[in-house]
Amino acid sequence: MNFLIAFLVIMVFIFIGEWFSTMSHAFIPSVFVSAVLFVIGFWTILPKDVVTQASYGNEFVSICVAMLLVHLGTLMSLKELVAQWKAVCIALLGVCGTMLLCLTIGSLIFNWKTVVAAVPPLTGGLVSALLMTNGLKSQGVTTLVALPVSMFVIHSVVGYPLTSLMLRQEGGRLIKEFKAGESKLGPEVTELSEGEQSSAFKSQNFFNLKPEYKTPAFTLARVALVALLSTWCAGLINNAINPNVVCLIFGVVAHQFGFLEDNALNQAGVFNWLMYGLLAYVFAQLSVTTPQIMGNIILQIIVLIALGLLGMFLASRVLAKPFGMSWQMAYACSLTSLFGFPADYILTSEVAHTVAGTKDEERYLLHNMMPKMLVGGFATVSIASVIIASIFLKLI
């Protein structure tokens, strides 16, 4: 019975977030509301292991992350993936802007170790926060252990609404462009949301099977196979390329050759189940903070977040035009370093759904924003975060 109660609480927190997002037309992101509810719950009556009790433990997350990334590969083509090198550059240079301001101005205000422990979560989200926390524990720097995850908690509260605002402004600009007939849906556009599939791009049919044999289990088996092959290949090269990135690339290739159909996990009916589980696991990390811990370090966190966001903004504003983006889109790409996947996917989907007036407009928004957000997030959170956290641990 306790397991059902834990699952119920998690789903209630998530759907309340979704309702707030719908009522505010995505101005208040669902992940922001859910994160606040989890923080309040952990500080009051929720047990720290509520997410694990609901079956969303480490094993579940290891499976669903790989499968979700393969699934996201079925939402784009190889051409789209390669074309996002500009988003990668913008996101990484935005991270450089954050580090520059925090390490210079921040170190003049606070002691060096505090700045070094707090900056990685600003440039790699939860991944960096967990890496820094474990690293600080192993080094015996117990006074700073709570700082990385506390930074993640606070900057999430700021980062979700700010990213949503940037995407809404970019979405409004793209809708005007679309209505003016300045651009049309390209031949490679695929449906990136639930519902009907776009017929504009279809991969080759690898299996010549009757529809009754294309069951959800058959789809899940293929997605799992691609995920397994991806992680195995990443291991062969000692994870020189992050396994998450390999899963995305292999998903794109498998889709391109028709081994996986468009929007695979949605067609199997399990996408939301996996996405909610991953989201719950992310929120579970908020359980390590307490009001007392937060009160002791809140000033450092707020100042460093302000410096970090300013550094991202300045870099994005300067580089947006040379890279052919609006400054809003460039800034949104940089902001993915705060949280990465799955929040970047959820925020972009919510904004596209609420800003667009028709399905064609929604497809156009997703086609123009989703690949940039996903690839930008992978560049920072999946790749740069590991490198930055490793370097910064040596600086303490």
PDB file of C-alpha atoms in Angstrom, residues 21-321:
ATOM      1  CA  SER A  21       1.440  25.122 -17.221  1.00  0.00           C
ATOM      2  CA  THR A  22      -1.778  24.737 -19.209  1.00  0.00           C
ATOM      3  CA  MET A  23      -3.609  27.466 -17.276  1.00  0.00           C
ATOM      4  CA  SER A  24      -0.687  29.887 -17.663  1.00  0.00           C
ATOM      5  CA  HIS A  25      -0.134  28.986 -21.337  1.00  0.00           C
ATOM      6  CA  ALA A  26       3.335  27.610 -20.438  1.00  0.00           C
ATOM      7  CA  PHE A  27       4.375  30.889 -18.781  1.00  0.00           C
ATOM      8  CA  ILE A  28       4.726  28.845 -15.558  1.00  0.00           C
ATOM      9  CA  PRO A  29       6.512  25.626 -16.634  1.00  0.00           C
ATOM     10  CA  SER A  30       5.207  22.345 -15.264  1.00  0.00           C
ATOM     11  CA  VAL A  31       8.662  21.237 -14.118  1.00  0.00           C
ATOM     12  CA  PHE A  32       9.015  24.420 -12.057  1.00  0.00           C
ATOM     13  CA  VAL A  33       5.732  23.850 -10.191  1.00  0.00           C
ATOM     14  CA  SER A  34       6.475  20.150  -9.634  1.00  0.00           C
ATOM     15  CA  ALA A  35       9.982  20.938  -8.363  1.00  0.00           C
ATOM     16  CA  VAL A  36       8.591  23.429  -5.835  1.00  0.00           C
ATOM     17  CA  LEU A  37       6.021  20.871  -4.649  1.00  0.00           C
ATOM     18  CA  PHE A  38       8.724  18.246  -4.158  1.00  0.00           C
ATOM     19  CA  VAL A  39      10.938  20.656  -2.215  1.00  0.00           C
ATOM     20  CA  ILE A  40       8.034  21.601   0.074  1.00  0.00           C
ATOM     21  CA  GLY A  41       7.121  17.926   0.460  1.00  0.00           C
ATOM     22  CA  PHE A  42      10.668  16.871   1.357  1.00  0.00           C
ATOM     23  CA  TRP A  43      10.902  19.721   3.864  1.00  0.00           C
ATOM     24  CA  THR A  44       7.645  18.697   5.546  1.00  0.00           C
ATOM     25  CA  ILE A  45       6.054  15.248   5.382  1.00  0.00           C
ATOM     26  CA  LEU A  46       7.411  13.344   2.358  1.00  0.00           C
ATOM     27  CA  PRO A  47       9.862  10.507   3.098  1.00  0.00           C
ATOM     28  CA  LYS A  48      13.234  10.995   1.390  1.00  0.00           C
ATOM     29  CA  ASP A  49      12.859   7.730  -0.526  1.00  0.00           C
ATOM     30  CA  VAL A  50       9.350   8.369  -1.876  1.00  0.00           C
ATOM     31  CA  VAL A  51      10.543   8.168  -5.493  1.00  0.00           C
ATOM     32  CA  THR A  52      12.321   4.858  -4.916  1.00  0.00           C
ATOM     33  CA  GLN A  53       9.214   3.508  -3.176  1.00  0.00           C
ATOM     34  CA  ALA A  54       7.244   4.331  -6.332  1.00  0.00           C
ATOM     35  CA  SER A  55       9.591   1.983  -8.284  1.00  0.00           C
ATOM     36  CA  TYR A  56      11.638   4.778  -9.885  1.00  0.00           C
ATOM     37  CA  GLY A  57      15.047   3.660  -8.627  1.00  0.00           C
ATOM     38  CA  ASN A  58      18.495   3.561 -10.203  1.00  0.00           C
ATOM     39  CA  GLU A  59      17.793   0.458 -12.290  1.00  0.00           C
ATOM     40  CA  PHE A  60      14.620   1.925 -13.773  1.00  0.00           C
ATOM     41  CA  VAL A  61      16.368   5.191 -14.619  1.00  0.00           C
ATOM     42  CA  SER A  62      19.326   3.434 -16.258  1.00  0.00           C
ATOM     43  CA  ILE A  63      16.884   1.682 -18.584  1.00  0.00           C
ATOM     44  CA  CYS A  64      14.580   4.590 -19.325  1.00  0.00           C
ATOM     45  CA  VAL A  65      17.325   7.178 -20.029  1.00  0.00           C
ATOM     46  CA  ALA A  66      18.892   5.038 -22.745  1.00  0.00           C
ATOM     47  CA  MET A  67      15.523   4.128 -24.272  1.00  0.00           C
ATOM     48  CA  LEU A  68      14.208   7.697 -24.191  1.00  0.00           C
ATOM     49  CA  LEU A  69      17.321   8.994 -25.935  1.00  0.00           C
ATOM     50  CA  VAL A  70      16.998   6.352 -28.651  1.00  0.00           C
ATOM     51  CA  HIS A  71      13.333   7.384 -28.952  1.00  0.00           C
ATOM     52  CA  LEU A  72      14.308  11.038 -29.389  1.00  0.00           C
ATOM     53  CA  GLY A  73      16.506   9.945 -32.267  1.00  0.00           C
ATOM     54  CA  THR A  74      13.342   8.779 -34.048  1.00  0.00           C
ATOM     55  CA  LEU A  75      12.074  12.374 -33.984  1.00  0.00           C
ATOM     56  CA  MET A  76      14.744  13.815 -36.256  1.00  0.00           C
ATOM     57  CA  SER A  77      16.848  13.012 -39.301  1.00  0.00           C
ATOM     58  CA  LEU A  78      20.615  12.808 -39.694  1.00  0.00           C
ATOM     59  CA  LYS A  79      20.500  16.089 -41.584  1.00  0.00           C
ATOM     60  CA  GLU A  80      18.799  17.810 -38.650  1.00  0.00           C
ATOM     61  CA  LEU A  81      21.267  16.369 -36.151  1.00  0.00           C
ATOM     62  CA  VAL A  82      24.345  17.468 -38.098  1.00  0.00           C
ATOM     63  CA  ALA A  83      22.828  20.906 -38.714  1.00  0.00           C
ATOM     64  CA  GLN A  84      22.785  21.690 -34.986  1.00  0.00           C
ATOM     65  CA  TRP A  85      26.529  22.407 -34.674  1.00  0.00           C
ATOM     66  CA  LYS A  86      25.671  26.065 -34.156  1.00  0.00           C
ATOM     67  CA  ALA A  87      23.490  25.212 -31.157  1.00  0.00           C
ATOM     68  CA  VAL A  88      26.381  23.200 -29.698  1.00  0.00           C
ATOM     69  CA  CYS A  89      28.767  26.140 -30.120  1.00  0.00           C
ATOM     70  CA  ILE A  90      26.303  28.612 -28.599  1.00  0.00           C
ATOM     71  CA  ALA A  91      25.592  26.362 -25.603  1.00  0.00           C
ATOM     72  CA  LEU A  92      29.283  25.696 -24.899  1.00  0.00           C
ATOM     73  CA  LEU A  93      30.275  29.341 -25.293  1.00  0.00           C
ATOM     74  CA  GLY A  94      27.423  30.317 -22.975  1.00  0.00           C
ATOM     75  CA  VAL A  95      28.944  27.954 -20.406  1.00  0.00           C
ATOM     76  CA  CYS A  96      32.293  29.699 -20.916  1.00  0.00           C
ATOM     77  CA  GLY A  97      30.595  33.024 -20.185  1.00  0.00           C
ATOM     78  CA  THR A  98      29.233  31.619 -16.924  1.00  0.00           C
ATOM     79  CA  MET A  99      32.607  30.314 -15.793  1.00  0.00           C
ATOM     80  CA  LEU A 100      34.369  33.554 -16.713  1.00  0.00           C
ATOM     81  CA  LEU A 101      32.128  35.816 -14.626  1.00  0.00           C
ATOM     82  CA  CYS A 102      31.828  33.448 -11.676  1.00  0.00           C
ATOM     83  CA  LEU A 103      35.529  32.659 -11.408  1.00  0.00           C
ATOM     84  CA  THR A 104      36.550  36.321 -11.710  1.00  0.00           C
ATOM     85  CA  ILE A 105      33.893  38.441 -10.018  1.00  0.00           C
ATOM     86  CA  GLY A 106      32.562  35.580  -7.877  1.00  0.00           C
ATOM     87  CA  SER A 107      35.976  34.769  -6.408  1.00  0.00           C
ATOM     88  CA  LEU A 108      36.370  38.413  -5.388  1.00  0.00           C
ATOM     89  CA  ILE A 109      33.176  38.165  -3.313  1.00  0.00           C
ATOM     90  CA  PHE A 110      33.392  34.620  -1.896  1.00  0.00           C
ATOM     91  CA  ASN A 111      36.241  32.243  -1.088  1.00  0.00           C
ATOM     92  CA  TRP A 112      37.713  30.212  -3.926  1.00  0.00           C
ATOM     93  CA  LYS A 113      36.501  26.783  -2.754  1.00  0.00           C
ATOM     94  CA  THR A 114      32.897  27.975  -2.487  1.00  0.00           C
ATOM     95  CA  VAL A 115      32.936  29.313  -6.050  1.00  0.00           C
ATOM     96  CA  VAL A 116      34.610  26.193  -7.450  1.00  0.00           C
ATOM     97  CA  ALA A 117      32.075  23.899  -5.718  1.00  0.00           C
ATOM     98  CA  ALA A 118      29.081  25.955  -6.928  1.00  0.00           C
ATOM     99  CA  VAL A 119      29.956  26.692 -10.574  1.00  0.00           C
ATOM    100  CA  PRO A 120      29.751  23.158 -12.134  1.00  0.00           C
ATOM    101  CA  PRO A 121      25.994  22.755 -11.381  1.00  0.00           C
ATOM    102  CA  LEU A 122      25.488  26.052 -13.237  1.00  0.00           C
ATOM    103  CA  THR A 123      27.183  24.594 -16.306  1.00  0.00           C
ATOM    104  CA  GLY A 124      25.943  21.009 -16.204  1.00  0.00           C
ATOM    105  CA  GLY A 125      22.786  20.768 -14.127  1.00  0.00           C
ATOM    106  CA  LEU A 126      22.072  17.657 -12.078  1.00  0.00           C
ATOM    107  CA  VAL A 127      24.920  15.643 -13.594  1.00  0.00           C
ATOM    108  CA  SER A 128      27.540  18.113 -12.403  1.00  0.00           C
ATOM    109  CA  ALA A 129      25.792  18.546  -9.050  1.00  0.00           C
ATOM    110  CA  LEU A 130      25.953  14.804  -8.355  1.00  0.00           C
ATOM    111  CA  LEU A 131      29.555  14.521  -9.588  1.00  0.00           C
ATOM    112  CA  MET A 132      30.647  17.427  -7.397  1.00  0.00           C
ATOM    113  CA  THR A 133      28.770  16.109  -4.352  1.00  0.00           C
ATOM    114  CA  ASN A 134      30.379  12.665  -4.630  1.00  0.00           C
ATOM    115  CA  GLY A 135      33.785  14.207  -5.309  1.00  0.00           C
ATOM    116  CA  LEU A 136      33.579  16.525  -2.300  1.00  0.00           C
ATOM    117  CA  LYS A 137      32.575  13.590  -0.087  1.00  0.00           C
ATOM    118  CA  SER A 138      35.528  11.514  -1.275  1.00  0.00           C
ATOM    119  CA  GLN A 139      37.901  14.412  -0.608  1.00  0.00           C
ATOM    120  CA  GLY A 140      36.476  14.953   2.861  1.00  0.00           C
ATOM    121  CA  VAL A 141      35.345  18.519   2.141  1.00  0.00           C
ATOM    122  CA  THR A 142      32.166  18.039   4.163  1.00  0.00           C
ATOM    123  CA  THR A 143      31.456  21.767   4.633  1.00  0.00           C
ATOM    124  CA  LEU A 144      30.693  22.148   0.921  1.00  0.00           C
ATOM    125  CA  VAL A 145      28.866  18.857   0.227  1.00  0.00           C
ATOM    126  CA  ALA A 146      25.388  20.436   0.305  1.00  0.00           C
ATOM    127  CA  LEU A 147      26.340  23.359  -1.949  1.00  0.00           C
ATOM    128  CA  PRO A 148      26.204  21.710  -5.442  1.00  0.00           C
ATOM    129  CA  VAL A 149      22.746  20.141  -5.044  1.00  0.00           C
ATOM    130  CA  SER A 150      21.432  23.258  -3.265  1.00  0.00           C
ATOM    131  CA  MET A 151      22.660  25.267  -6.251  1.00  0.00           C
ATOM    132  CA  PHE A 152      20.754  22.895  -8.542  1.00  0.00           C
ATOM    133  CA  VAL A 153      17.568  23.345  -6.501  1.00  0.00           C
ATOM    134  CA  ILE A 154      17.652  27.145  -6.596  1.00  0.00           C
ATOM    135  CA  HIS A 155      18.828  27.637 -10.164  1.00  0.00           C
ATOM    136  CA  SER A 156      16.090  25.244 -11.338  1.00  0.00           C
ATOM    137  CA  VAL A 157      13.513  27.560  -9.784  1.00  0.00           C
ATOM    138  CA  VAL A 158      15.003  30.424 -11.818  1.00  0.00           C
ATOM    139  CA  GLY A 159      16.070  28.507 -14.924  1.00  0.00           C
ATOM    140  CA  TYR A 160      12.770  26.831 -15.840  1.00  0.00           C
ATOM    141  CA  PRO A 161      10.654  30.023 -16.057  1.00  0.00           C
ATOM    142  CA  LEU A 162      13.467  31.977 -17.737  1.00  0.00           C
ATOM    143  CA  THR A 163      13.961  29.323 -20.408  1.00  0.00           C
ATOM    144  CA  SER A 164      10.212  29.119 -20.956  1.00  0.00           C
ATOM    145  CA  LEU A 165      10.092  32.899 -21.410  1.00  0.00           C
ATOM    146  CA  MET A 166      12.887  32.810 -24.014  1.00  0.00           C
ATOM    147  CA  LEU A 167      11.176  29.990 -25.908  1.00  0.00           C
ATOM    148  CA  ARG A 168       7.839  31.796 -25.832  1.00  0.00           C
ATOM    149  CA  GLN A 169       9.429  34.892 -27.359  1.00  0.00           C
ATOM    150  CA  GLU A 170      11.194  32.793 -29.975  1.00  0.00           C
ATOM    151  CA  GLY A 171       7.953  30.902 -30.642  1.00  0.00           C
ATOM    152  CA  GLY A 172       6.078  34.148 -31.193  1.00  0.00           C
ATOM    153  CA  ARG A 173       8.717  35.301 -33.677  1.00  0.00           C
ATOM    154  CA  LEU A 174       8.607  31.980 -35.552  1.00  0.00           C
ATOM    155  CA  ILE A 175       4.794  32.025 -35.734  1.00  0.00           C
ATOM    156  CA  LYS A 176       4.892  35.485 -37.354  1.00  0.00           C
ATOM    157  CA  GLU A 177       7.506  34.195 -39.789  1.00  0.00           C
ATOM    158  CA  PHE A 178       5.393  31.149 -40.583  1.00  0.00           C
ATOM    159  CA  LYS A 179       2.190  33.154 -41.103  1.00  0.00           C
ATOM    160  CA  ALA A 180       4.013  35.639 -43.312  1.00  0.00           C
ATOM    161  CA  GLY A 181       5.020  32.764 -45.568  1.00  0.00           C
ATOM    162  CA  GLU A 182       8.708  33.479 -45.111  1.00  0.00           C
ATOM    163  CA  SER A 183       9.395  29.836 -44.365  1.00  0.00           C
ATOM    164  CA  LYS A 184       7.679  26.522 -44.892  1.00  0.00           C
ATOM    165  CA  LEU A 185       7.851  23.140 -43.246  1.00  0.00           C
ATOM    166  CA  GLY A 186      10.909  21.428 -44.656  1.00  0.00           C
ATOM    167  CA  PRO A 187      10.795  17.952 -46.211  1.00  0.00           C
ATOM    168  CA  GLU A 188      12.568  16.473 -43.203  1.00  0.00           C
ATOM    169  CA  VAL A 189      10.085  17.642 -40.589  1.00  0.00           C
ATOM    170  CA  THR A 190       8.707  14.939 -38.333  1.00  0.00           C
ATOM    171  CA  GLU A 191       6.031  15.150 -35.695  1.00  0.00           C
ATOM    172  CA  LEU A 192       7.718  15.812 -32.343  1.00  0.00           C
ATOM    173  CA  SER A 193       4.614  15.680 -30.201  1.00  0.00           C
ATOM    174  CA  GLU A 194       1.949  13.183 -29.378  1.00  0.00           C
ATOM    175  CA  GLY A 195      -0.823  12.607 -31.844  1.00  0.00           C
ATOM    176  CA  GLU A 196      -0.820  12.309 -35.601  1.00  0.00           C
ATOM    177  CA  GLN A 197       2.455  11.656 -37.380  1.00  0.00           C
ATOM    178  CA  SER A 198       3.799  13.939 -40.065  1.00  0.00           C
ATOM    179  CA  SER A 199       3.833  12.399 -43.496  1.00  0.00           C
ATOM    180  CA  ALA A 200       6.445  14.897 -44.703  1.00  0.00           C
ATOM    181  CA  PHE A 201       9.327  12.627 -43.674  1.00  0.00           C
ATOM    182  CA  LYS A 202       9.113   8.883 -43.409  1.00  0.00           C
ATOM    183  CA  SER A 203      12.012   6.494 -42.878  1.00  0.00           C
ATOM    184  CA  GLN A 204      12.426   3.341 -44.927  1.00  0.00           C
ATOM    185  CA  ASN A 205      10.427   0.290 -43.859  1.00  0.00           C
ATOM    186  CA  PHE A 206      12.983  -2.221 -42.518  1.00  0.00           C
ATOM    187  CA  PHE A 207      10.439  -4.879 -41.568  1.00  0.00           C
ATOM    188  CA  ASN A 208       7.858  -6.050 -44.065  1.00  0.00           C
ATOM    189  CA  LEU A 209       5.309  -7.099 -41.451  1.00  0.00           C
ATOM    190  CA  LYS A 210       1.560  -6.935 -41.226  1.00  0.00           C
ATOM    191  CA  PRO A 211       0.248  -4.288 -38.768  1.00  0.00           C
ATOM    192  CA  GLU A 212      -1.022  -6.923 -36.331  1.00  0.00           C
ATOM    193  CA  TYR A 213       2.568  -8.087 -35.766  1.00  0.00           C
ATOM    194  CA  LYS A 214       3.889  -4.612 -34.962  1.00  0.00           C
ATOM    195  CA  THR A 215       2.975  -4.853 -31.295  1.00  0.00           C
ATOM    196  CA  PRO A 216       4.179  -2.540 -28.487  1.00  0.00           C
ATOM    197  CA  ALA A 217       6.456  -5.326 -27.188  1.00  0.00           C
ATOM    198  CA  PHE A 218       8.061  -5.615 -30.634  1.00  0.00           C
ATOM    199  CA  THR A 219       8.713  -1.860 -30.623  1.00  0.00           C
ATOM    200  CA  LEU A 220      10.129  -1.915 -27.080  1.00  0.00           C
ATOM    201  CA  ALA A 221      12.404  -4.836 -27.948  1.00  0.00           C
ATOM    202  CA  ARG A 222      13.846  -2.935 -30.910  1.00  0.00           C
ATOM    203  CA  VAL A 223      14.354   0.272 -28.913  1.00  0.00           C
ATOM    204  CA  ALA A 224      16.042  -1.726 -26.134  1.00  0.00           C
ATOM    205  CA  LEU A 225      18.269  -3.453 -28.685  1.00  0.00           C
ATOM    206  CA  VAL A 226      19.415  -0.137 -30.143  1.00  0.00           C
ATOM    207  CA  ALA A 227      20.000   1.228 -26.616  1.00  0.00           C
ATOM    208  CA  LEU A 228      22.037  -1.861 -25.693  1.00  0.00           C
ATOM    209  CA  LEU A 229      24.108  -1.620 -28.877  1.00  0.00           C
ATOM    210  CA  SER A 230      24.688   2.088 -28.194  1.00  0.00           C
ATOM    211  CA  THR A 231      25.996   1.591 -24.657  1.00  0.00           C
ATOM    212  CA  TRP A 232      28.134  -1.362 -25.793  1.00  0.00           C
ATOM    213  CA  CYS A 233      29.744   0.701 -28.564  1.00  0.00           C
ATOM    214  CA  ALA A 234      30.328   3.593 -26.166  1.00  0.00           C
ATOM    215  CA  GLY A 235      32.074   1.146 -23.830  1.00  0.00           C
ATOM    216  CA  LEU A 236      34.336  -0.061 -26.657  1.00  0.00           C
ATOM    217  CA  ILE A 237      35.780   3.460 -26.917  1.00  0.00           C
ATOM    218  CA  ASN A 238      35.978   3.840 -23.109  1.00  0.00           C
ATOM    219  CA  ASN A 239      33.077   6.325 -23.195  1.00  0.00           C
ATOM    220  CA  ALA A 240      35.192   8.866 -25.097  1.00  0.00           C
ATOM    221  CA  ILE A 241      31.799   9.872 -26.501  1.00  0.00           C
ATOM    222  CA  ASN A 242      29.174  10.011 -23.761  1.00  0.00           C
ATOM    223  CA  PRO A 243      26.814   6.973 -23.953  1.00  0.00           C
ATOM    224  CA  ASN A 244      23.809   9.330 -23.906  1.00  0.00           C
ATOM    225  CA  VAL A 245      25.033  11.005 -27.086  1.00  0.00           C
ATOM    226  CA  VAL A 246      25.688   7.623 -28.717  1.00  0.00           C
ATOM    227  CA  CYS A 247      22.126   6.532 -27.884  1.00  0.00           C
ATOM    228  CA  LEU A 248      20.736   9.627 -29.615  1.00  0.00           C
ATOM    229  CA  ILE A 249      22.915   9.119 -32.706  1.00  0.00           C
ATOM    230  CA  PHE A 250      22.087   5.408 -32.958  1.00  0.00           C
ATOM    231  CA  GLY A 251      18.403   6.258 -32.568  1.00  0.00           C
ATOM    232  CA  VAL A 252      18.623   8.657 -35.507  1.00  0.00           C
ATOM    233  CA  VAL A 253      20.440   6.054 -37.639  1.00  0.00           C
ATOM    234  CA  ALA A 254      18.005   3.256 -36.701  1.00  0.00           C
ATOM    235  CA  HIS A 255      15.107   5.531 -37.627  1.00  0.00           C
ATOM    236  CA  GLN A 256      16.758   6.610 -40.868  1.00  0.00           C
ATOM    237  CA  PHE A 257      17.086   2.999 -42.011  1.00  0.00           C
ATOM    238  CA  GLY A 258      13.582   2.076 -40.920  1.00  0.00           C
ATOM    239  CA  PHE A 259      14.555  -0.212 -38.044  1.00  0.00           C
ATOM    240  CA  LEU A 260      12.550   2.098 -35.762  1.00  0.00           C
ATOM    241  CA  GLU A 261       9.408   3.938 -36.786  1.00  0.00           C
ATOM    242  CA  ASP A 262       8.617   7.609 -36.159  1.00  0.00           C
ATOM    243  CA  ASN A 263       7.930   8.483 -32.515  1.00  0.00           C
ATOM    244  CA  ALA A 264       8.604   4.896 -31.444  1.00  0.00           C
ATOM    245  CA  LEU A 265       7.820   4.933 -27.717  1.00  0.00           C
ATOM    246  CA  ASN A 266       4.653   6.977 -28.171  1.00  0.00           C
ATOM    247  CA  GLN A 267       3.425   4.388 -30.635  1.00  0.00           C
ATOM    248  CA  ALA A 268       4.245   1.699 -28.056  1.00  0.00           C
ATOM    249  CA  GLY A 269       2.245   3.689 -25.480  1.00  0.00           C
ATOM    250  CA  VAL A 270       5.016   3.959 -22.854  1.00  0.00           C
ATOM    251  CA  PHE A 271       6.637   7.327 -23.522  1.00  0.00           C
ATOM    252  CA  ASN A 272       4.856   9.216 -20.733  1.00  0.00           C
ATOM    253  CA  TRP A 273       5.457   6.411 -18.242  1.00  0.00           C
ATOM    254  CA  LEU A 274       9.207   6.541 -18.864  1.00  0.00           C
ATOM    255  CA  MET A 275       9.336  10.347 -18.988  1.00  0.00           C
ATOM    256  CA  TYR A 276       7.454  10.743 -15.714  1.00  0.00           C
ATOM    257  CA  GLY A 277       9.720   8.185 -14.058  1.00  0.00           C
ATOM    258  CA  LEU A 278      12.840  10.011 -15.170  1.00  0.00           C
ATOM    259  CA  LEU A 279      11.389  13.334 -14.064  1.00  0.00           C
ATOM    260  CA  ALA A 280      10.545  11.877 -10.641  1.00  0.00           C
ATOM    261  CA  TYR A 281      14.126  10.633 -10.284  1.00  0.00           C
ATOM    262  CA  VAL A 282      15.449  14.125 -11.028  1.00  0.00           C
ATOM    263  CA  PHE A 283      13.127  15.620  -8.405  1.00  0.00           C
ATOM    264  CA  ALA A 284      14.296  12.984  -5.901  1.00  0.00           C
ATOM    265  CA  GLN A 285      17.696  14.690  -5.787  1.00  0.00           C
ATOM    266  CA  LEU A 286      16.037  17.670  -4.107  1.00  0.00           C
ATOM    267  CA  SER A 287      15.621  15.585  -0.953  1.00  0.00           C
ATOM    268  CA  VAL A 288      19.209  16.181   0.234  1.00  0.00           C
ATOM    269  CA  THR A 289      18.589  19.835   1.073  1.00  0.00           C
ATOM    270  CA  THR A 290      16.976  21.240   4.215  1.00  0.00           C
ATOM    271  CA  PRO A 291      15.762  24.742   5.121  1.00  0.00           C
ATOM    272  CA  GLN A 292      18.693  25.103   7.521  1.00  0.00           C
ATOM    273  CA  ILE A 293      21.291  24.148   4.917  1.00  0.00           C
ATOM    274  CA  MET A 294      19.669  26.382   2.342  1.00  0.00           C
ATOM    275  CA  GLY A 295      19.546  29.322   4.750  1.00  0.00           C
ATOM    276  CA  ASN A 296      23.279  29.115   5.422  1.00  0.00           C
ATOM    277  CA  ILE A 297      24.320  29.249   1.768  1.00  0.00           C
ATOM    278  CA  ILE A 298      21.454  31.080   0.049  1.00  0.00           C
ATOM    279  CA  LEU A 299      23.394  34.343  -0.394  1.00  0.00           C
ATOM    280  CA  GLN A 300      26.309  32.673  -2.175  1.00  0.00           C
ATOM    281  CA  ILE A 301      23.918  30.740  -4.385  1.00  0.00           C
ATOM    282  CA  ILE A 302      21.842  33.756  -5.440  1.00  0.00           C
ATOM    283  CA  VAL A 303      24.884  35.897  -6.263  1.00  0.00           C
ATOM    284  CA  LEU A 304      26.614  33.146  -8.239  1.00  0.00           C
ATOM    285  CA  ILE A 305      23.412  32.282 -10.134  1.00  0.00           C
ATOM    286  CA  ALA A 306      23.028  35.963 -11.075  1.00  0.00           C
ATOM    287  CA  LEU A 307      26.627  36.089 -12.304  1.00  0.00           C
ATOM    288  CA  GLY A 308      26.249  32.796 -14.168  1.00  0.00           C
ATOM    289  CA  LEU A 309      23.046  33.810 -15.930  1.00  0.00           C
ATOM    290  CA  LEU A 310      24.561  37.185 -16.817  1.00  0.00           C
ATOM    291  CA  GLY A 311      27.599  35.459 -18.302  1.00  0.00           C
ATOM    292  CA  MET A 312      25.356  33.211 -20.407  1.00  0.00           C
ATOM    293  CA  PHE A 313      23.273  36.173 -21.520  1.00  0.00           C
ATOM    294  CA  LEU A 314      26.254  38.285 -22.597  1.00  0.00           C
ATOM    295  CA  ALA A 315      27.816  35.401 -24.535  1.00  0.00           C
ATOM    296  CA  SER A 316      24.488  34.558 -26.211  1.00  0.00           C
ATOM    297  CA  ARG A 317      23.717  38.168 -27.076  1.00  0.00           C
ATOM    298  CA  VAL A 318      27.116  38.700 -28.691  1.00  0.00           C
ATOM    299  CA  LEU A 319      27.225  35.381 -30.566  1.00  0.00           C
ATOM    300  CA  ALA A 320      23.579  35.041 -31.660  1.00  0.00           C
ATOM    301  CA  LYS A 321      23.855  37.066 -34.879  1.00  0.00           C
TER     302      LYS A 321
END
